[in-house]
Short mmCIF file of C-alpha atoms in Angstrom, two decimals:
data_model
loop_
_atom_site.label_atom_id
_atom_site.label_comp_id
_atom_site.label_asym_id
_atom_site.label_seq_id
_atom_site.Cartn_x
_atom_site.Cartn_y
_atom_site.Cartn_z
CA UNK A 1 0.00 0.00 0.00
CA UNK A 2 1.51 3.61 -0.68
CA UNK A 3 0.65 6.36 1.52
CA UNK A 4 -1.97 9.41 -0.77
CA UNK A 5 -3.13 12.57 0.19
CA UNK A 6 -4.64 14.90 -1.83
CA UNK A 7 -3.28 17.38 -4.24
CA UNK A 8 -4.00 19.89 -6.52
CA UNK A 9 -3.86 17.57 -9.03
CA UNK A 10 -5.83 15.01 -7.65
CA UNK A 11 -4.91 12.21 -5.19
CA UNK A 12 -1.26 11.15 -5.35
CA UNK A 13 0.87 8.73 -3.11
CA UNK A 14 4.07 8.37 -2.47
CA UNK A 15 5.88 4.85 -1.84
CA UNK A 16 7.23 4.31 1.54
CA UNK A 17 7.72 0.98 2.53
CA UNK A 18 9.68 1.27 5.55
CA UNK A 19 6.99 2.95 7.18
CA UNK A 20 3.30 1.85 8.81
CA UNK A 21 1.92 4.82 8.96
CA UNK A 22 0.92 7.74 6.62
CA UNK A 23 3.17 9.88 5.58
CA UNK A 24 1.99 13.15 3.65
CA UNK A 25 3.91 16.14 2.18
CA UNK A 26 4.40 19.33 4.46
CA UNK A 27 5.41 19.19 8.23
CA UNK A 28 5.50 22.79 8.97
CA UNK A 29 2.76 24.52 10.83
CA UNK A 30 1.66 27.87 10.24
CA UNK A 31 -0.50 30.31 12.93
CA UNK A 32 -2.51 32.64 11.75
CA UNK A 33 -3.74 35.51 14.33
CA UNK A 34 -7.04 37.19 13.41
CA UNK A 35 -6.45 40.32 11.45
CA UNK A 36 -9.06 42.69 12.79
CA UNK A 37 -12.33 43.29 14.24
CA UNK A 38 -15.81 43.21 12.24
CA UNK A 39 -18.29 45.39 13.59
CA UNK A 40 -22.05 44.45 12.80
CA UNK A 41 -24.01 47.17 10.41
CA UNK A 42 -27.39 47.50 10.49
CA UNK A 43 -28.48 44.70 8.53
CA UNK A 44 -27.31 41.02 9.80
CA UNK A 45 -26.17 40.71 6.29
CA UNK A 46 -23.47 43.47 5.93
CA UNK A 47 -20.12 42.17 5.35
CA UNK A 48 -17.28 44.30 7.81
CA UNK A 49 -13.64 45.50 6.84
CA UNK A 50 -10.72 44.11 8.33
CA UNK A 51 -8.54 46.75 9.90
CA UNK A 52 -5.32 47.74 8.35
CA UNK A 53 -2.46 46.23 9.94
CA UNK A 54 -0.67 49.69 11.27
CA UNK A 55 -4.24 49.88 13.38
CA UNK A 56 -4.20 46.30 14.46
CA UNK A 57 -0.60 46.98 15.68
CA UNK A 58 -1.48 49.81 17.46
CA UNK A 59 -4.93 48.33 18.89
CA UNK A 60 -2.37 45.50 20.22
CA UNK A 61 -0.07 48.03 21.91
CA UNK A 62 -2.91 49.62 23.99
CA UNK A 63 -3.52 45.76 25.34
CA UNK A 64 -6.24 44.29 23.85
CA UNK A 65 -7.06 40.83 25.70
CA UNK A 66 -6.01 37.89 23.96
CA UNK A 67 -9.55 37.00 23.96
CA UNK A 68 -10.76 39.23 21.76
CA UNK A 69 -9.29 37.35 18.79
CA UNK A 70 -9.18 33.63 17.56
CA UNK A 71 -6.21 32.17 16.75
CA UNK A 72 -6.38 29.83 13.50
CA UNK A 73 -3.34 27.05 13.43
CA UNK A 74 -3.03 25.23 10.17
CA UNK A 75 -0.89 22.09 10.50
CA UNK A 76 0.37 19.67 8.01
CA UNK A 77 -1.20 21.41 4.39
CA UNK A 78 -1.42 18.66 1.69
CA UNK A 79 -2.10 20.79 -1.38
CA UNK A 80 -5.52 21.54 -1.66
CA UNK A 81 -6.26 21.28 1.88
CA UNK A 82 -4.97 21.11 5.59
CA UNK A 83 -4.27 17.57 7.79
CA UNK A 84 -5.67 19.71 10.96
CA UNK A 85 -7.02 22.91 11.52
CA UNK A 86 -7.88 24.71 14.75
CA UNK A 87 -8.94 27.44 16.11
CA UNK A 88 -8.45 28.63 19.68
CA UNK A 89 -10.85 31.42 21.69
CA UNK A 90 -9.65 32.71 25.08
CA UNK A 91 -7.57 29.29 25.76
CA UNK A 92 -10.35 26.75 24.57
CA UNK A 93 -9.45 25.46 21.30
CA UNK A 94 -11.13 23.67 18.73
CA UNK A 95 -9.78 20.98 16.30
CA UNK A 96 -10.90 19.55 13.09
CA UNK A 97 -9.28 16.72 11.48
CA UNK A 98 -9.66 15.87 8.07
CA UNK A 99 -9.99 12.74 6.91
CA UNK A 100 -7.59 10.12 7.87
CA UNK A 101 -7.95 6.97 5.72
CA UNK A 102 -6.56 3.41 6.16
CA UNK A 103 -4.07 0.49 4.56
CA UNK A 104 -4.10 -2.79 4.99
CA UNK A 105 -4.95 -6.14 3.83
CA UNK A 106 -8.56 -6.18 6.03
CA UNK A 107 -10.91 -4.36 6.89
CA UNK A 108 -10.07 -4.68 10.45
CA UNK A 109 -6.52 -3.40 9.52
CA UNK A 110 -8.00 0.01 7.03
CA UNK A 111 -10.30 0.97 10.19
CA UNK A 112 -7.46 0.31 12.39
CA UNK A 113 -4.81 2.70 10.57
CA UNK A 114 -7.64 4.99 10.45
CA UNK A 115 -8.29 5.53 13.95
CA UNK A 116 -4.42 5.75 14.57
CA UNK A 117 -3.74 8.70 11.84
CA UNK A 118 -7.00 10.11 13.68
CA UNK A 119 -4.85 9.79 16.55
CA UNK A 120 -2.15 11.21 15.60
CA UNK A 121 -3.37 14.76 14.20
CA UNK A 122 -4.49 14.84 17.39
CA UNK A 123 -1.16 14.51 18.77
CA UNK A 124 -0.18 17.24 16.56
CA UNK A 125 -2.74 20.05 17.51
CA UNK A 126 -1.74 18.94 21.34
CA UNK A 127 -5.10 16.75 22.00
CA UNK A 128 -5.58 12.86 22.61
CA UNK A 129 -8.58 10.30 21.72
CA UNK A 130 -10.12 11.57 24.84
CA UNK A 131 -10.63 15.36 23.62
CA UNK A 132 -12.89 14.02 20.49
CA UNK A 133 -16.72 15.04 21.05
CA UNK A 134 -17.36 13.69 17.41
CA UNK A 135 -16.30 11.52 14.48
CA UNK A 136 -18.09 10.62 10.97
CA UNK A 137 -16.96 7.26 9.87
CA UNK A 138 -17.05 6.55 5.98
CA UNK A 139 -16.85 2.75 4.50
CA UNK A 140 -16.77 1.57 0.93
CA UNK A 141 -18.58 -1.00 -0.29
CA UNK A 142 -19.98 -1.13 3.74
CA UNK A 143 -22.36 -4.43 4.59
CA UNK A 144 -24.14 -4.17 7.70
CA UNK A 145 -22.40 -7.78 8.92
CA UNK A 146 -18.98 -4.89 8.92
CA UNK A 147 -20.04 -3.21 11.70
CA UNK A 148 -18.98 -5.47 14.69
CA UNK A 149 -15.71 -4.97 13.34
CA UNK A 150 -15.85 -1.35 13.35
CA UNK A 151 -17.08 -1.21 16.78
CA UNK A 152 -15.06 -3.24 17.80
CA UNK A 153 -12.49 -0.85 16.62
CA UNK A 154 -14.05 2.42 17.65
CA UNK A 155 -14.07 0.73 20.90
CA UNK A 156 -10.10 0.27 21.27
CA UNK A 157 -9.88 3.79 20.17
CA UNK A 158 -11.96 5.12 22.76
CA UNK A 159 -11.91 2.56 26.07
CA UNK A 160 -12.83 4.61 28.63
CA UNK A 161 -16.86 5.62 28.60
CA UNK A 162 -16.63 8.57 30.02
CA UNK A 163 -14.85 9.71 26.83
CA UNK A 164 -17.04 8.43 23.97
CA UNK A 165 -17.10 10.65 20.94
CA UNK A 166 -20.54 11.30 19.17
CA UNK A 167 -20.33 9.25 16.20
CA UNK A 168 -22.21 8.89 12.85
CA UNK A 169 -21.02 5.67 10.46
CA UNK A 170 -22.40 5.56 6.81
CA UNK A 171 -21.88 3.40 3.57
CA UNK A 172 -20.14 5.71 0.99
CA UNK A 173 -19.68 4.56 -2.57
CA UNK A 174 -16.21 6.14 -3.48
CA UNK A 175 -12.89 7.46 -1.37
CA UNK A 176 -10.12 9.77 -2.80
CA UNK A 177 -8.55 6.76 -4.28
CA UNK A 178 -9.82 3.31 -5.20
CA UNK A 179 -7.55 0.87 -3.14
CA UNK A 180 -8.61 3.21 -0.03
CA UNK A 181 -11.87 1.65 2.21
CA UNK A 182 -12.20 3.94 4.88
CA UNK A 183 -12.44 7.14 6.18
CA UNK A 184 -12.47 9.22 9.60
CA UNK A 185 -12.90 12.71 10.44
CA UNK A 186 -13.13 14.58 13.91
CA UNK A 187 -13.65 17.15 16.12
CA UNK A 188 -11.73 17.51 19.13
CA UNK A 189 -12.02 20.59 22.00
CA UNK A 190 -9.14 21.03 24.73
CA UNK A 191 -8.52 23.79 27.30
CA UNK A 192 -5.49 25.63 28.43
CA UNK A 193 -4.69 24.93 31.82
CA UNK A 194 -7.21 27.03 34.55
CA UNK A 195 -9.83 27.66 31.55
CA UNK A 196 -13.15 26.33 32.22
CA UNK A 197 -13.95 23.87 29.69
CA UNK A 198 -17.09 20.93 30.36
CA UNK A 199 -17.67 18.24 28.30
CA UNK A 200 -20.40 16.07 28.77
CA UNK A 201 -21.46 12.19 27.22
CA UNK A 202 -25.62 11.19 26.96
CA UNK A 203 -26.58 7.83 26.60
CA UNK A 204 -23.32 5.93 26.03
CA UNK A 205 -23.43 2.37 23.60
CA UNK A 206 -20.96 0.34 22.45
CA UNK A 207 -18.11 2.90 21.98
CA UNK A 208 -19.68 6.40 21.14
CA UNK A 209 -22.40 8.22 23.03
CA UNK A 210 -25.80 9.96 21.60
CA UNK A 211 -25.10 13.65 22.11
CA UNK A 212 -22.30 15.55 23.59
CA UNK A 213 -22.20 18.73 25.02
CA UNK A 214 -19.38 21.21 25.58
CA UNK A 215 -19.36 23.88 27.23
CA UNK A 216 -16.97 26.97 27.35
CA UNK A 217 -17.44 30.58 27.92
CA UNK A 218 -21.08 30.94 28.46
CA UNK A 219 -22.05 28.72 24.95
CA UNK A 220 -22.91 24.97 24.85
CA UNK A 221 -22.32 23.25 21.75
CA UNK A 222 -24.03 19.76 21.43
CA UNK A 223 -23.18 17.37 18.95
CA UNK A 224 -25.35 14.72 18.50
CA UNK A 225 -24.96 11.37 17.04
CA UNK A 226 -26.09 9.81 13.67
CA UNK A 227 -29.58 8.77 14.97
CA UNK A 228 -32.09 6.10 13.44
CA UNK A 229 -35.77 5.31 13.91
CA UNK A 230 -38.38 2.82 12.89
CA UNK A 231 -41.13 2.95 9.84
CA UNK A 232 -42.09 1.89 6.68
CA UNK A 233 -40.56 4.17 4.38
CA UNK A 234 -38.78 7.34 4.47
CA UNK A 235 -41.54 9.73 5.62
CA UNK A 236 -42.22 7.56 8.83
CA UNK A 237 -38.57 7.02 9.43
CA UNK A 238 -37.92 10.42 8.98
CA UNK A 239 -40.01 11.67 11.55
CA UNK A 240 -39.54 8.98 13.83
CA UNK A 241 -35.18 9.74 13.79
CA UNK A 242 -36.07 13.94 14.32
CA UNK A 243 -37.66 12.71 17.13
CA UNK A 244 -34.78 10.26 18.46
CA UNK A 245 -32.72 13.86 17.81
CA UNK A 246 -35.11 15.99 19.61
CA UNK A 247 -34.77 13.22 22.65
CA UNK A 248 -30.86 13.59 22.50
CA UNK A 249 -31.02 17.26 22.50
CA UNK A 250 -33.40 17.84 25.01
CA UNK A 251 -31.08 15.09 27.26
CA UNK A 252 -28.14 17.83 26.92
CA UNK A 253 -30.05 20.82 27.96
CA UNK A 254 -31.07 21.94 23.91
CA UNK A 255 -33.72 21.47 21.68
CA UNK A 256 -34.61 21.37 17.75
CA UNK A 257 -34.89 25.26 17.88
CA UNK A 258 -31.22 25.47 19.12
CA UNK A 259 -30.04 23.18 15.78
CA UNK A 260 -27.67 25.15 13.52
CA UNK A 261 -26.70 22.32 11.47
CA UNK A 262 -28.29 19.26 10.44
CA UNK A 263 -27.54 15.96 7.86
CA UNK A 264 -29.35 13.65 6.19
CA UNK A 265 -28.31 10.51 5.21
CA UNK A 266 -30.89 8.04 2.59
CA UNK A 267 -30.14 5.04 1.54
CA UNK A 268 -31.21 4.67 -2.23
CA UNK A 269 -31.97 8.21 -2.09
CA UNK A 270 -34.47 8.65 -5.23
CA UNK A 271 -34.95 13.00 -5.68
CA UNK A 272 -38.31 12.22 -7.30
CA UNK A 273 -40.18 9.76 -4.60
CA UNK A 274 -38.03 10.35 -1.67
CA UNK A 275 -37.28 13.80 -1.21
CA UNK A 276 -41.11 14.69 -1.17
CA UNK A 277 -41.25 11.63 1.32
CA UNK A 278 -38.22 13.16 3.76
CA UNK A 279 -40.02 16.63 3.82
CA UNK A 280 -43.35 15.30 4.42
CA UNK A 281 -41.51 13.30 7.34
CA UNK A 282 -39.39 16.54 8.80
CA UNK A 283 -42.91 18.44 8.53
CA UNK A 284 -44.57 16.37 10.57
CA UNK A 285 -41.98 16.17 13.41
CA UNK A 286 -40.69 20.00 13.28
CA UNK A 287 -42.12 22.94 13.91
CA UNK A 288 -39.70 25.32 13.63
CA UNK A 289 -39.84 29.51 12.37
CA UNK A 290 -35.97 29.09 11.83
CA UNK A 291 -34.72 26.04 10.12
CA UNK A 292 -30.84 24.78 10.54
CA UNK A 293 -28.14 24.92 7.74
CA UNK A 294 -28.44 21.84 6.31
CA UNK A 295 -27.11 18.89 3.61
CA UNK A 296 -29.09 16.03 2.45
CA UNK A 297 -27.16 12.77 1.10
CA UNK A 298 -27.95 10.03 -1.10
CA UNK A 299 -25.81 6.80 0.74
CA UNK A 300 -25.62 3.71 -0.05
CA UNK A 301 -25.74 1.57 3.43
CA UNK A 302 -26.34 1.97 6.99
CA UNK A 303 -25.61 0.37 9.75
CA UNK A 304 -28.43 -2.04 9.69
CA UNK A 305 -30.45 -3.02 6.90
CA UNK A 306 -34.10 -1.71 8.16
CA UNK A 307 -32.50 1.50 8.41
CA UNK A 308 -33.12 3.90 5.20
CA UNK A 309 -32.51 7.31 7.49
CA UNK A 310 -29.69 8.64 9.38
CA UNK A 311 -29.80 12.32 10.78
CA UNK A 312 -27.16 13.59 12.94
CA UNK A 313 -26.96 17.46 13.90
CA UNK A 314 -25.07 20.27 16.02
CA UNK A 315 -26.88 22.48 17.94
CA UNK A 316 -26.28 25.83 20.35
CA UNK A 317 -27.70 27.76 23.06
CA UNK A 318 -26.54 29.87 26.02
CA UNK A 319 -25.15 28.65 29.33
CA UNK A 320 -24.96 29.86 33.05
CA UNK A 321 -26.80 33.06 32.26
CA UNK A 322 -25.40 34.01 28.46
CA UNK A 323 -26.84 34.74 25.57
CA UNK A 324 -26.09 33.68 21.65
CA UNK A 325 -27.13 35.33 19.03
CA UNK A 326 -27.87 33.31 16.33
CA UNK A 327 -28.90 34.97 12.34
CA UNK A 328 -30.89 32.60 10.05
CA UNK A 329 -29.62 34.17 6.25
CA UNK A 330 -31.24 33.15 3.31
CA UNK A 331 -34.12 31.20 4.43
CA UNK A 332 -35.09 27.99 1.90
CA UNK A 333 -37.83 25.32 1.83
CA UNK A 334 -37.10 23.52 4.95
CA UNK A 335 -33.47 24.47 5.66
CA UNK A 336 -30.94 28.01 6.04
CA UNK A 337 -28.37 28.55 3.81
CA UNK A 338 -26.34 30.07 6.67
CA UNK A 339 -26.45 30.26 10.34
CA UNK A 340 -24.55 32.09 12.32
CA UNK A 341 -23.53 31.95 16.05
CA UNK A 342 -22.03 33.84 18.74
CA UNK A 343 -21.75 34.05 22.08
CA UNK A 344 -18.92 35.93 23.91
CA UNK A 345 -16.55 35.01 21.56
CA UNK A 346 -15.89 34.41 17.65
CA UNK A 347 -18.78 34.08 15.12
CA UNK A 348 -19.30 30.75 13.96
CA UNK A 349 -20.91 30.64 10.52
CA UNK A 350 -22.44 27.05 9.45
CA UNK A 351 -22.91 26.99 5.79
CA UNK A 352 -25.51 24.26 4.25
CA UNK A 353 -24.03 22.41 1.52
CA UNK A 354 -23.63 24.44 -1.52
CA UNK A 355 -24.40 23.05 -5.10
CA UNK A 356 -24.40 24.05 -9.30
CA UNK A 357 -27.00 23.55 -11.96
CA UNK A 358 -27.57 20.27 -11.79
CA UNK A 359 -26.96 18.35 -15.90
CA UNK A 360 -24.35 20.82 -16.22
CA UNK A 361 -20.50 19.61 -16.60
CA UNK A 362 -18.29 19.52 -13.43
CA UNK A 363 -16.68 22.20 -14.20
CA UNK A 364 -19.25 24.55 -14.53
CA UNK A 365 -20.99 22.76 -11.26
CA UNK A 366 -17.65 23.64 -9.35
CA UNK A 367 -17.35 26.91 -10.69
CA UNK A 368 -21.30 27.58 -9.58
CA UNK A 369 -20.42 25.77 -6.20
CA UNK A 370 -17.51 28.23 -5.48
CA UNK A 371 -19.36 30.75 -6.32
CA UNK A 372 -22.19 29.87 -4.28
CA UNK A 373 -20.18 29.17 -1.41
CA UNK A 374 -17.95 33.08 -1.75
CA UNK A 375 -21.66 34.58 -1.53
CA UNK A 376 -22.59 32.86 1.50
CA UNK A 377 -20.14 33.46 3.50
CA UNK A 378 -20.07 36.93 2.72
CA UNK A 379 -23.70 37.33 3.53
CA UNK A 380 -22.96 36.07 7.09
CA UNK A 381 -19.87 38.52 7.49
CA UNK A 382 -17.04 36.06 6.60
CA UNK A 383 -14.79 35.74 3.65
CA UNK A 384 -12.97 32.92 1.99
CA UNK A 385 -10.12 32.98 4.79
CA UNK A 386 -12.04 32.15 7.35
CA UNK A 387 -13.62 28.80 6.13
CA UNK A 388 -11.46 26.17 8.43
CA UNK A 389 -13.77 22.96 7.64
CA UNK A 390 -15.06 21.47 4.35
CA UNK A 391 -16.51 18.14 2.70
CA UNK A 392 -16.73 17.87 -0.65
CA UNK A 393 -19.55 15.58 -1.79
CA UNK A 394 -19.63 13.86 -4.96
CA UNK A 395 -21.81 11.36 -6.88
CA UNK A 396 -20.24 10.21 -9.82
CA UNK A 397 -16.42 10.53 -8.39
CA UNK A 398 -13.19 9.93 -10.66
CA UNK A 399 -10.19 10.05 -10.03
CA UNK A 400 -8.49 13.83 -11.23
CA UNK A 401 -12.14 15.46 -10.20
CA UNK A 402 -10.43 16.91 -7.25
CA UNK A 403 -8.31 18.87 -9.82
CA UNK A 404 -11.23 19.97 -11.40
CA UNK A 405 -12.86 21.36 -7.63
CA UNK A 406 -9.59 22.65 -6.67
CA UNK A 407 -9.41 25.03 -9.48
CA UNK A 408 -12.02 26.37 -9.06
CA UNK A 409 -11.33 26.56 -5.40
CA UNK A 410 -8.64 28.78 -6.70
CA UNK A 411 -10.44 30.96 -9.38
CA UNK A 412 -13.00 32.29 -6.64
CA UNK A 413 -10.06 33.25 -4.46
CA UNK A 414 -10.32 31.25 -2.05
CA UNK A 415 -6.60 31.39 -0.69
CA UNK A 416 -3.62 28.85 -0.87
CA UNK A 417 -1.84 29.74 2.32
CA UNK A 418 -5.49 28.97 4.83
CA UNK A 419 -7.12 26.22 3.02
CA UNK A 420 -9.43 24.58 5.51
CA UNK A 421 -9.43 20.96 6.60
CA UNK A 422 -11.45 18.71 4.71
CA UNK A 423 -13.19 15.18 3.70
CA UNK A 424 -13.97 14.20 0.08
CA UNK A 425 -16.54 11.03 -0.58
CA UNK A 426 -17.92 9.78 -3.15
CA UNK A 427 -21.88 9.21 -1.81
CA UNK A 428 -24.49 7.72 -4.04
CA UNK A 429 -26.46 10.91 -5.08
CA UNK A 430 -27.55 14.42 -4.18
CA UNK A 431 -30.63 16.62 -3.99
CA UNK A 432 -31.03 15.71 -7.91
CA UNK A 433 -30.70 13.63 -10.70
CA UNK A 434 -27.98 15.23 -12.67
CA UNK A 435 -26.11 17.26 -9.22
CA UNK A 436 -22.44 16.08 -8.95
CA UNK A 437 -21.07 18.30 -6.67
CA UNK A 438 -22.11 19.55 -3.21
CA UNK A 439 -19.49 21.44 -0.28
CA UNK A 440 -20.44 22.49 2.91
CA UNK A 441 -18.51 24.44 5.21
CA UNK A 442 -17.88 26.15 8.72
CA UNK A 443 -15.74 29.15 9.08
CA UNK A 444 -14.88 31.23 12.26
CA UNK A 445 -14.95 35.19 12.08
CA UNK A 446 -14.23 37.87 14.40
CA UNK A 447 -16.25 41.00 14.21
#
């Protein structure tokens, strides 16, 4: 097996047979200090100037705290995107991991070498297995008899139950190259020494638990689990699972209303029967004035064959007496293109996943994508910089379509020197017949 990564001109790998482990291009680390401050106009959708640097330098001198600005640490770029990204707010910080993919002869042994390069990037941004609050888990050619084996796995990773990530596992048709099997990304948060950082674990099973909350400067962030439900069909299943993940929320002190990011997994996702079903099931079980950012996923698998829906979500809402403020921008049926978040600290902007004219070529699909996705963010007060977290979503995945995303990654100036972490899978479909591209994001922003 040679170790790949992916570059701007599509996956490429590199022999190393002396080694176990993954090896990838850059070692160096770069840290990135916020810029300036955004002040918000008078419409939620106004996008702020960054200050000029002789300012900022001055600003500094007169002793701003440290926690009026988030620090953005980009370790290990791979062309194209970044190993690990984090971003740290008044001493708590916040790590995504891209994903780490496997070798090996088994199964066993690709989920394995997974988990360990998971592992590993979280040596790197100073974190352990225990700091992970939640992990996605992506398997090619997955049959529900797998799964033993990948708990089983998950398990070794995380022993101790008092540390069990939220975790979502799905069937994925495609990975960045075709001798690769699986996938894991993750999100990790740690705390300086004497910050106050809580993490709590609901309803722990077999190596991951249903929701988990953290908690740090007066905002709790839950993250809850890939959850499943009974019914015949997907409108009864539908409702059934937004009511497991009302359940979870409500378990961690949230509820539906405090989602700012939900997705969808269906298995044999057909647009033209099912997504009518899916919305007549989310109707029925929300209620909601302000719907969540949001991406909806055509799968293959899940973990169980009676299972045709998988939602899993993120939510926020104030603790110990604070406030968030939270903007819903550009309102759609049944979901927000962008929702925004903030509490005492950064903005957090959660951008639903972004897609082209569907029938039209991939390039012109990425090009509408990018696009799409430079618009966004600058209607929530953010610009291409501050995206730190991506997956790229594609149905009909080839090798050399990364090239084809990545330039126009590049064309809608979205820079070189801060490209976010990110996961690329190639699912079984999107929203429609014909859609072959689909990116969601998060980005951080001070203002």
């Amino acid at each position: 097996m040679l170790p790949c990564a992916l570059s701007s001109s599509g996956p490429w790998c590199e022999s190393a047979p002396s080694r176990a482990r993954w090896e990838f291009r850059w070692r160096e680390t770069s840290t990135v200090q916020a810029s300036g401050t955004r002040r918000r106009g008078p419409g939620r959708n106004t996008v702020a100037h960054r200050l000029p640097l002789s300012i900022l330098v001055g600003l500094l001198a007169c002793a701003i705290p440290l926690s009026a600005a988030a620090q953005v640490e980009y370790i290990d770029p791979a062309g194209g995107f970044t190993q690990v990204v984090t971003t740290t707010n008044a001493g708590v910080k916040t790590i995504f991991v891209s994903g780490q993919v496997g070798q090996g002869d088994t199964l066993r042994e690709h989920v394995e070498s997974a988990f360990a390069g998971v592992v590993r990037r979280l040596e790197q941004a100073g974190a352990t297995s225990g700091d992970v609050v939640k992990i996605r888990i992506f398997i090619k050619d997955f049959e529900p008899a797998q799964y033993p084996t990948i708990a089983e796995v998950r398990l070794a990773t995380f022993p101790d139950e008092n540390q069990w990530p939220a975790s979502t596992m799905i069937g994925v048709r495609e990975l960045a190259v075709d001798s690769l099997r699986v996938e894991i990304e993750a999100i990790a948060v740690v705390a300086e020494s004497g910050v106050d950082l809580d993490i709590e674990r609901f309803s722990p099973s077999n190596g991951f638990s249903g929701a988990v909350a953290v908690t740090a400067h007066g905002v709790k962030t839950v993250y809850v689990a890939g959850q499943v439900g009974p019914g015949d069909g997907v409108a009864e299943q539908t409702a059934a699972v937004w009511g497991r993940v009302a359940q979870r929320l409500d378990a961690a002190g949230a509820s539906v209303a405090d989602l700012v990011k939900a997705t969808t997994y269906i298995v044999d996702f057909d647009p033209e029967t099912d997504l009518p079903a899916y919305r007549a099931g989310r109707e029925q079980a929300l209620d909601l004035d302000d719907m969540p950012a949001s991406t909806l996923l055509g799968i293959p698998a899940l973990a169980a064959e009676q299972y045709r829906v998988e939602i899993d979500g993120i939510a926020v809402v104030g603790a110990d007496g604070n406030a968030v403020d939270r903007e819903f921008i550009d309102p759609a049926t049944g979901f927000t293109q962008v929702v925004t978040t903030r509490g005492t600290g950064p903005k957090v902007v959660q951008v639903s996943g972004q897609v082209g004219r569907p029938g039209d070529s991939l390039e012109n699909q990425a090009d509408q994508v990018y696009g799409n996705l430079r618009r966004r963010l600058e209607a929530a007060g953010a610009e291409p910089e501050d995206l730190l977290k991506t997956v790229i979503y594609m149905p009909e995945y080839a090798r050399g379509d990364f090239a084809v995303v990545d330039a126009a990654r590049k064309a809608h100036g979205f820079p070189d020197d801060r490209v976010p972490a990110a996961t690329l899978l190639g699912i079984q479909s999107l929203f429609a017949n014909g859609a072959l591209l689909e990116i969601e994001g998060i980005a951080v922003v001070e203002q």
